[in-house]
PDB file of C-alpha atoms in Angstrom:
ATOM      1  CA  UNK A   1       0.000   0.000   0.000  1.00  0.00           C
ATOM      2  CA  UNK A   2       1.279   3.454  -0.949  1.00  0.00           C
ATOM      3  CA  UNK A   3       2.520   5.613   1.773  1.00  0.00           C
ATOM      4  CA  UNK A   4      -0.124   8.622   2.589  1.00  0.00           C
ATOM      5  CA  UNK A   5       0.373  11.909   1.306  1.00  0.00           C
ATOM      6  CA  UNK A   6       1.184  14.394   3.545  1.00  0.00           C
ATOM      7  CA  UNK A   7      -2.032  17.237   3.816  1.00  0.00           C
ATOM      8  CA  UNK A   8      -2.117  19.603   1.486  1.00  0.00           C
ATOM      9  CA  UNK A   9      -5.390  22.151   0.706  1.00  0.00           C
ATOM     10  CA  UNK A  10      -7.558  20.850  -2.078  1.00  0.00           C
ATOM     11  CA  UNK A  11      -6.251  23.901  -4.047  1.00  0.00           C
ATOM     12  CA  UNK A  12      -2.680  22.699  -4.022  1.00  0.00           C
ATOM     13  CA  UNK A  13      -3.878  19.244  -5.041  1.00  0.00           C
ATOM     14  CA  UNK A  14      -5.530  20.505  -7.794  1.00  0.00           C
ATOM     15  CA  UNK A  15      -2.564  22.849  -8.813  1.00  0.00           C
ATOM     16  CA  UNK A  16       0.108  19.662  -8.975  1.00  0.00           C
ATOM     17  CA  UNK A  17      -2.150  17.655 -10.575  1.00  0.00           C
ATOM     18  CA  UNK A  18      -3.007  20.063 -13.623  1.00  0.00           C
ATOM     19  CA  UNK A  19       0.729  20.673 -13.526  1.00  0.00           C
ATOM     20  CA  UNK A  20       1.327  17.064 -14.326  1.00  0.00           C
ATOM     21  CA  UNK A  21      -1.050  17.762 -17.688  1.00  0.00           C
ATOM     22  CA  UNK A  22       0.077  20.975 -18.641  1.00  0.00           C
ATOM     23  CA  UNK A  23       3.853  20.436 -18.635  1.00  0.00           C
ATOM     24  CA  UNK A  24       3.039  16.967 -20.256  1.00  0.00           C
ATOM     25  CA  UNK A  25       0.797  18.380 -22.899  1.00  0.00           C
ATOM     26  CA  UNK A  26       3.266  21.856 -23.587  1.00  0.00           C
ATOM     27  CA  UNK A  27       6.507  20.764 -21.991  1.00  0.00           C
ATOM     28  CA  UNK A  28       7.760  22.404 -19.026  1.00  0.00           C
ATOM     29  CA  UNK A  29       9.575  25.725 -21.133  1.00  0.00           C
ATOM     30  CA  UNK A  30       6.658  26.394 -22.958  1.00  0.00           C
ATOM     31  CA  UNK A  31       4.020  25.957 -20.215  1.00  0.00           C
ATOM     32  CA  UNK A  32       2.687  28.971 -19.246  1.00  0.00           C
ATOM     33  CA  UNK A  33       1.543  30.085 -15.049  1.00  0.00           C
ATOM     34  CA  UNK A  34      -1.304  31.298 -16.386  1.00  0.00           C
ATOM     35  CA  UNK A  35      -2.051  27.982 -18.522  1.00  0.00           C
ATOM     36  CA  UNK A  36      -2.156  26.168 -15.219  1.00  0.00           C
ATOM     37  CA  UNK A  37      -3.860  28.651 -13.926  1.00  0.00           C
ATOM     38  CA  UNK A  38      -6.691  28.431 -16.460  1.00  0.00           C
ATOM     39  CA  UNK A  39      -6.716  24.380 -15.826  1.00  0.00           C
ATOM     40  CA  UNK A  40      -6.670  25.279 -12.045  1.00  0.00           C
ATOM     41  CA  UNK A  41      -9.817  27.418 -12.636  1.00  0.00           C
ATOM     42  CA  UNK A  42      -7.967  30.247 -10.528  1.00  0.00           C
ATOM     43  CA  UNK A  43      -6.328  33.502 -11.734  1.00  0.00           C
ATOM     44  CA  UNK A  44      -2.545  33.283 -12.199  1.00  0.00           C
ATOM     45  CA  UNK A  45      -1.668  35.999  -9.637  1.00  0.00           C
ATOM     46  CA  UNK A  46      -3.334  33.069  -6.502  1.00  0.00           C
ATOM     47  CA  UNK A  47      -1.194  30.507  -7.710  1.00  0.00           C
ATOM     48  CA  UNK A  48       1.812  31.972  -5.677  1.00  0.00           C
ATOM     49  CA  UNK A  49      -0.492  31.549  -2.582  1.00  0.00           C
ATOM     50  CA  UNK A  50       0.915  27.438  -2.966  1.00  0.00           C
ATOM     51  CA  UNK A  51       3.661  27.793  -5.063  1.00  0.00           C
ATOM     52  CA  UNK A  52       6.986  29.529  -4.979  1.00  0.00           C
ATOM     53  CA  UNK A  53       7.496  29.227  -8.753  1.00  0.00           C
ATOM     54  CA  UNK A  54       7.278  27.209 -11.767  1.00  0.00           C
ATOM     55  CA  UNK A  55      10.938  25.646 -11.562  1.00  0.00           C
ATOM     56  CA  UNK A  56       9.951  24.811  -7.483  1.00  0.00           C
ATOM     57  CA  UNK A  57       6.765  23.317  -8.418  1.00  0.00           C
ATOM     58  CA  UNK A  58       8.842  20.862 -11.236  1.00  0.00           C
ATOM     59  CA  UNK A  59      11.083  20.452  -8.431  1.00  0.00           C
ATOM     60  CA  UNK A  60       8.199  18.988  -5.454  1.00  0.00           C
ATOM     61  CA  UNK A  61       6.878  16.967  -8.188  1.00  0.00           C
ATOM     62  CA  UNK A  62       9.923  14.968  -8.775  1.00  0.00           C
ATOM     63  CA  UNK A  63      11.269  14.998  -5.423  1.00  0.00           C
ATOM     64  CA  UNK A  64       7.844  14.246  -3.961  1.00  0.00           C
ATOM     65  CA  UNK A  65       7.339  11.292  -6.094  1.00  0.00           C
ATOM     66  CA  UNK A  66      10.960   9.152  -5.511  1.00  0.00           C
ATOM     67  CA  UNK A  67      10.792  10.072  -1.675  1.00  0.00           C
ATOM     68  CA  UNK A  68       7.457   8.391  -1.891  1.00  0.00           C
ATOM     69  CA  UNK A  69       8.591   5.552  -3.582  1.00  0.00           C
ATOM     70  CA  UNK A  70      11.335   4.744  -1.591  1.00  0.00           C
ATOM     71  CA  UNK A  71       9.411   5.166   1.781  1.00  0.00           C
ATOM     72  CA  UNK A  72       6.937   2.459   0.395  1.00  0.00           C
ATOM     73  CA  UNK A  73      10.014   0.063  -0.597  1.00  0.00           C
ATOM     74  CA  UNK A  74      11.768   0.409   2.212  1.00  0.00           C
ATOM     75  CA  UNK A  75       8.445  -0.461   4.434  1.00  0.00           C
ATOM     76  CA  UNK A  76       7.870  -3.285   2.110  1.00  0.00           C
ATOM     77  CA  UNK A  77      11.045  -4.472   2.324  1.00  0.00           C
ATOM     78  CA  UNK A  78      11.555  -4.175   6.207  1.00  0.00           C
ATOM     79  CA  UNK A  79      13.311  -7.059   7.627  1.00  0.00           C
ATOM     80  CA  UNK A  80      12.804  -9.056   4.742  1.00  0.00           C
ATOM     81  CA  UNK A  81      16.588 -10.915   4.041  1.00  0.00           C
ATOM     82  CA  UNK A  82      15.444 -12.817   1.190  1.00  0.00           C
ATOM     83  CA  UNK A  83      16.612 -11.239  -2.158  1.00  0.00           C
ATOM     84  CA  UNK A  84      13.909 -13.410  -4.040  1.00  0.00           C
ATOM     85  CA  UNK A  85      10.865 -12.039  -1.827  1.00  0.00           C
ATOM     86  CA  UNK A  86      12.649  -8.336  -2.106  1.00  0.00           C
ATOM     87  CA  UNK A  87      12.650  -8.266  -5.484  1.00  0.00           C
ATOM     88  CA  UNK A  88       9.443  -9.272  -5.764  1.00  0.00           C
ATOM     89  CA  UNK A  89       7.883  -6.378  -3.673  1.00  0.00           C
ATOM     90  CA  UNK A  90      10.321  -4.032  -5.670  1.00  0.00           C
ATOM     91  CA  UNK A  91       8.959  -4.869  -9.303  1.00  0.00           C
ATOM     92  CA  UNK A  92       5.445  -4.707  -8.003  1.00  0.00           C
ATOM     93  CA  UNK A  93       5.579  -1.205  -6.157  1.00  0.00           C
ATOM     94  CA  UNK A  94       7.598  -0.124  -9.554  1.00  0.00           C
ATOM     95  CA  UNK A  95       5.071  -1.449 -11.527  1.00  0.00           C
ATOM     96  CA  UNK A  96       1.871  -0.247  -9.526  1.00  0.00           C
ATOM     97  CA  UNK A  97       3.593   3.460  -9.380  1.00  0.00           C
ATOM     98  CA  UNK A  98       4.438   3.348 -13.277  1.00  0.00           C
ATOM     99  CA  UNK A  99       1.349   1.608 -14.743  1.00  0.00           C
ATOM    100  CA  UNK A 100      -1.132   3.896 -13.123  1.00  0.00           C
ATOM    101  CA  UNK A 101       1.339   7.486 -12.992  1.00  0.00           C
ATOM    102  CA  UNK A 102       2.165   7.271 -17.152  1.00  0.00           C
ATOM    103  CA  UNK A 103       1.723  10.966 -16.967  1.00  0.00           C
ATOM    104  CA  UNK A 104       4.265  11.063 -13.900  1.00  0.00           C
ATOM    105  CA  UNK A 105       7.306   8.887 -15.456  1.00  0.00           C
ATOM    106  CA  UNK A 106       7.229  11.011 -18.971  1.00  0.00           C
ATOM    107  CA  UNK A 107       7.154  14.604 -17.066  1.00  0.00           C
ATOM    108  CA  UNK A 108      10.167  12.955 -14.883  1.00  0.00           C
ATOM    109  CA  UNK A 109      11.947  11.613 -17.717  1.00  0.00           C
ATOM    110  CA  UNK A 110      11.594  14.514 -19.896  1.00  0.00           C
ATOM    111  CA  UNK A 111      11.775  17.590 -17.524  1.00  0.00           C
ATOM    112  CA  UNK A 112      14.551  16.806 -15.406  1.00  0.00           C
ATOM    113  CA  UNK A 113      17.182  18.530 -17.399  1.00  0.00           C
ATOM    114  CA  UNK A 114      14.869  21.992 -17.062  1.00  0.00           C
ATOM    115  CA  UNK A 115      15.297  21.988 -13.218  1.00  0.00           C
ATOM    116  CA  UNK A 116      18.264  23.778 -11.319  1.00  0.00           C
ATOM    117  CA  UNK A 117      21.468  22.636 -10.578  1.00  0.00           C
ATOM    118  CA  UNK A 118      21.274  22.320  -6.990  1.00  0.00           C
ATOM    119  CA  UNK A 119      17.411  21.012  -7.320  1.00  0.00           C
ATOM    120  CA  UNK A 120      18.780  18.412 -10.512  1.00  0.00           C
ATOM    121  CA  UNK A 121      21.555  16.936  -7.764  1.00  0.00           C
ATOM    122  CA  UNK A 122      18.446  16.451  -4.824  1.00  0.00           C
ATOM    123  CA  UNK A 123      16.688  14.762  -7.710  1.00  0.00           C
ATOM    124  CA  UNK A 124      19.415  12.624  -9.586  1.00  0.00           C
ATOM    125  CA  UNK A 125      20.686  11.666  -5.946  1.00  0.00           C
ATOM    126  CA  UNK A 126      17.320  10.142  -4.908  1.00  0.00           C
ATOM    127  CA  UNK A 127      17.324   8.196  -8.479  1.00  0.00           C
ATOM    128  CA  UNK A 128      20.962   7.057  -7.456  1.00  0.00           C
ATOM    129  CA  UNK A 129      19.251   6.302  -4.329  1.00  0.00           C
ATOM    130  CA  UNK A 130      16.425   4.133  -5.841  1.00  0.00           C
ATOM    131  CA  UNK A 131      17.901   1.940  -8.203  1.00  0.00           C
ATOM    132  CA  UNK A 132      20.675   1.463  -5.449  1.00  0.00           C
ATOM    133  CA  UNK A 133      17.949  -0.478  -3.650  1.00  0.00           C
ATOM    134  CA  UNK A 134      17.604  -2.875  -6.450  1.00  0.00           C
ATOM    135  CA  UNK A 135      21.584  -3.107  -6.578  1.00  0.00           C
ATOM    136  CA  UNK A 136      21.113  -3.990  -2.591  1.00  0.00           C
ATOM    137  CA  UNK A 137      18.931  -6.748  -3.452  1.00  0.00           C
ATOM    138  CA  UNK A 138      20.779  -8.444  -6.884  1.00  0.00           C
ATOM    139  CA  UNK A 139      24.090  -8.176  -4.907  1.00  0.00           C
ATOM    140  CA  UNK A 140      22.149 -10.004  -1.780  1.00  0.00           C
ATOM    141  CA  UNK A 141      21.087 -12.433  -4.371  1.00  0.00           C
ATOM    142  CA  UNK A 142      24.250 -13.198  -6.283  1.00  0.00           C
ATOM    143  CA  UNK A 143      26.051 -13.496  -2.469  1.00  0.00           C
ATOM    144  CA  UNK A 144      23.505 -16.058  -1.101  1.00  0.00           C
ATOM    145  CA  UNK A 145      23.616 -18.128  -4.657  1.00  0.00           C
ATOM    146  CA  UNK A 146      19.959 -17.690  -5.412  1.00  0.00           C
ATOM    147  CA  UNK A 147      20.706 -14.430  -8.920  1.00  0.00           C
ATOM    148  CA  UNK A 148      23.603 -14.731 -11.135  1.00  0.00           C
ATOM    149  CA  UNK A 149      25.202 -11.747 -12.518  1.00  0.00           C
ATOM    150  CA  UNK A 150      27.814 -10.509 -14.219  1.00  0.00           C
ATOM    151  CA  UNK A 151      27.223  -6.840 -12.904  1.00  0.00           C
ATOM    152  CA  UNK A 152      24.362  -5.946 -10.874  1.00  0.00           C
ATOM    153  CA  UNK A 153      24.568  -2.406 -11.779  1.00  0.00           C
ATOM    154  CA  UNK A 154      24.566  -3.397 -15.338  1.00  0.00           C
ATOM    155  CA  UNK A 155      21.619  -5.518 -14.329  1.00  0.00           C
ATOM    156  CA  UNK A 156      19.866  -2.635 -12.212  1.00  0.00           C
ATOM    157  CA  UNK A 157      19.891  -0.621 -14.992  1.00  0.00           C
ATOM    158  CA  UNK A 158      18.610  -3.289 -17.669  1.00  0.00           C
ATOM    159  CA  UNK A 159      15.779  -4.754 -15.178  1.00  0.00           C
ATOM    160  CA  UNK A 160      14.766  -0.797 -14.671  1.00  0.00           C
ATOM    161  CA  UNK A 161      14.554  -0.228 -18.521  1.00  0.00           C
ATOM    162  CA  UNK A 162      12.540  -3.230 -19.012  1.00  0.00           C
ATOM    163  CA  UNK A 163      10.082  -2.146 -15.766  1.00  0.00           C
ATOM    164  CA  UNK A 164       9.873   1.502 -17.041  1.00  0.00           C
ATOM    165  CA  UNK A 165       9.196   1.082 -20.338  1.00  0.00           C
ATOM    166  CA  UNK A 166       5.662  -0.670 -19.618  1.00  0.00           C
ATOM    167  CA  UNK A 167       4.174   2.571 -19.355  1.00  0.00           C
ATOM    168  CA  UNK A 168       4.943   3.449 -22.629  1.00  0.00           C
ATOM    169  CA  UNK A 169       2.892   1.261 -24.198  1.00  0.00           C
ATOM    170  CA  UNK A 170       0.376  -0.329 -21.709  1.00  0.00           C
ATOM    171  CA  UNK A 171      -3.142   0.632 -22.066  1.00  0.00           C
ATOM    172  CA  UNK A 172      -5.668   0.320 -19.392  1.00  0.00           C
ATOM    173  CA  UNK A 173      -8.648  -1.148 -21.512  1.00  0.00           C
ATOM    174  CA  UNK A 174      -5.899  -3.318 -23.210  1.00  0.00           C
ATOM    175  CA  UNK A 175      -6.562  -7.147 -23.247  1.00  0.00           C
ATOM    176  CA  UNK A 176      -4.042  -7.647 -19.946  1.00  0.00           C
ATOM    177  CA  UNK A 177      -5.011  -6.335 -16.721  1.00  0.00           C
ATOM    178  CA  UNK A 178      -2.368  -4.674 -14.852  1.00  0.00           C
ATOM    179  CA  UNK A 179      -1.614  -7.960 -12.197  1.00  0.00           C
ATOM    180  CA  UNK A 180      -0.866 -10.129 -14.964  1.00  0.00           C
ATOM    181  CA  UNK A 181       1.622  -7.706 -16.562  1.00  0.00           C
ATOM    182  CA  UNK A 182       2.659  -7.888 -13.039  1.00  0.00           C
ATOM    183  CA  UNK A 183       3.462 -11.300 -12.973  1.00  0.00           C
ATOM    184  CA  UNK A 184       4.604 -11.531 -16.289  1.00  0.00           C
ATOM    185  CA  UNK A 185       7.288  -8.920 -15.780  1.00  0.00           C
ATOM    186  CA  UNK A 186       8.581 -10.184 -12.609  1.00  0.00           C
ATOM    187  CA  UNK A 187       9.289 -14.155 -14.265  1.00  0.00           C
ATOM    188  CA  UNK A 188      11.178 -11.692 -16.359  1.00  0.00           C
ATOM    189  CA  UNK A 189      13.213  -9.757 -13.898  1.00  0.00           C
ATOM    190  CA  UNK A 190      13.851 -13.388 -12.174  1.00  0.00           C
ATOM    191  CA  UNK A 191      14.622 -15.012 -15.860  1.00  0.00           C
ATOM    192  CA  UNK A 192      17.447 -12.262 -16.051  1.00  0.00           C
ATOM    193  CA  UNK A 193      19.411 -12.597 -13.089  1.00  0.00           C
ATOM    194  CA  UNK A 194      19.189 -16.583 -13.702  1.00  0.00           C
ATOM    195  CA  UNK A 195      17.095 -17.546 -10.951  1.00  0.00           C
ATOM    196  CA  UNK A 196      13.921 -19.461 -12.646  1.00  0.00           C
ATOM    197  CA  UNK A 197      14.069 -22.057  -9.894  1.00  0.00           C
ATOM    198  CA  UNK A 198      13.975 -19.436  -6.873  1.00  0.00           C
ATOM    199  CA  UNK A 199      10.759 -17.656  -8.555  1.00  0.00           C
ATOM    200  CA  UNK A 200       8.915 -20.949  -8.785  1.00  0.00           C
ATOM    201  CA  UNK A 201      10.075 -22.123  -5.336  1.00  0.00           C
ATOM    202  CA  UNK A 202       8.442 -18.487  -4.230  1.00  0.00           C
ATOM    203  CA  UNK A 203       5.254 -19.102  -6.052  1.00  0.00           C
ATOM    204  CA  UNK A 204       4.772 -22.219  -4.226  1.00  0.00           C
ATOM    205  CA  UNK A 205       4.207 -20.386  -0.944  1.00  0.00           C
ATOM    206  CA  UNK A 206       1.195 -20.391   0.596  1.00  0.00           C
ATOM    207  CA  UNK A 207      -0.664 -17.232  -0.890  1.00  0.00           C
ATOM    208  CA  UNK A 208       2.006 -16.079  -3.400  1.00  0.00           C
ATOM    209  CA  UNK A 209       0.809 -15.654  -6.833  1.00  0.00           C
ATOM    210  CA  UNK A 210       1.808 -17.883  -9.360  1.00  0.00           C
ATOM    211  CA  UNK A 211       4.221 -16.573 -12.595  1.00  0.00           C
ATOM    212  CA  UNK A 212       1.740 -16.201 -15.224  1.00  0.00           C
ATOM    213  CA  UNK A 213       3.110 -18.579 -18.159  1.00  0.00           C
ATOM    214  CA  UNK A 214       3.623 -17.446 -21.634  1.00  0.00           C
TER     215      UNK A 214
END
């Protein structure tokens, strides 16, 4: 379960989330205040009642979303030692975030170069911080005998790519819901690091979903 939002006035709600669309729809250079203003249903001039600026906003939207992520990980991930059952609960709290955020990942992925240098380091050095978890858990793996790899940041970085680009082309009212995409990408993440055997030997556990087959 994702981690609560902290409280914020319905008004600020409203402003990130038409944020989201405008900078999507325009791009972050040529989105206007008063655009999101307009989608806001507010003059321009009240937006700086809950918002510093347009770079800052960029800025809490990023941040906001990786701190997030990494709080529910981490809880998911509590005291768990097993690299197979980590992993797991890492490609399905990737998955959930980036099959229902689509809107999210591109804005991340395409407007990180427009924020400021100090605000681009806070950002890149929670992405460092992210895919370090997954690092964590392949190394784990490949110590205890259970992953093979040649790299695991090589690995990190090509198990990412593969989780990622799902929202690129998944469609809700497409033919697979998202659970079995789910399963179907996490036989994959386990296929990569060589570890077929521990994924099956996981599904087997009383009230662990089994690997869809394809």
């Amino acid at each position: 379960m994702r981690k609560e939002e902290p409280a914020r006035h319905p008004t600020e709600v409203a402003i990130r989330e038409a944020a989201i669309r405008v900078f999507a729809k325009h791009g972050f250079k040529a989105a206007s205040l008063r655009m999101l203003a307009k989608e806001v249903g507010i003059q321009a001039p009240s937006l700086y009642n809950y918002i510093k600026s347009k770079e800052r906003l960029l800025f809490d939207l990023l941040r906001d979303v990786l701190v997030a992520l990494l709080a529910e990980i981490d809880a998911a991930n509590r005291g768990l030692t097993d690299p197979v059952a980590r992993l797991r609960n890492f490609v399905q709290i990737h998955l959930d975030f980036h099959l229902d955020s689509r809107l999210e990942v591109f804005v991340g992925n395409m407007e990180l170069r427009n924020l400021t240098k100090p605000h681009y380091k806070v950002v890149t050095g929670l992405r460092d911080g992210y895919s370090g978890r997954l690092t964590a858990i392949v190394e784990d793996g490949v110590r205890t005998g259970v992953f093979e790899a040649v790299d695991a940041r090589v690995l990190t970085f090509a198990v990412l790519a593969m989780l990622t680009g799902v929202c690129n082309w998944y469609r809700p009212d497409g033919r697979m819901s998202k659970q079995d995409l789910v399963r179907i990408h996490t036989d994959l993440a386990f296929k990569m690091l060589g570890a077929r055997a521990g994924l099956e030997a996981t599904a087997e556990a009383p009230g662990a979903a089994r690997p869809l087959m394809v």
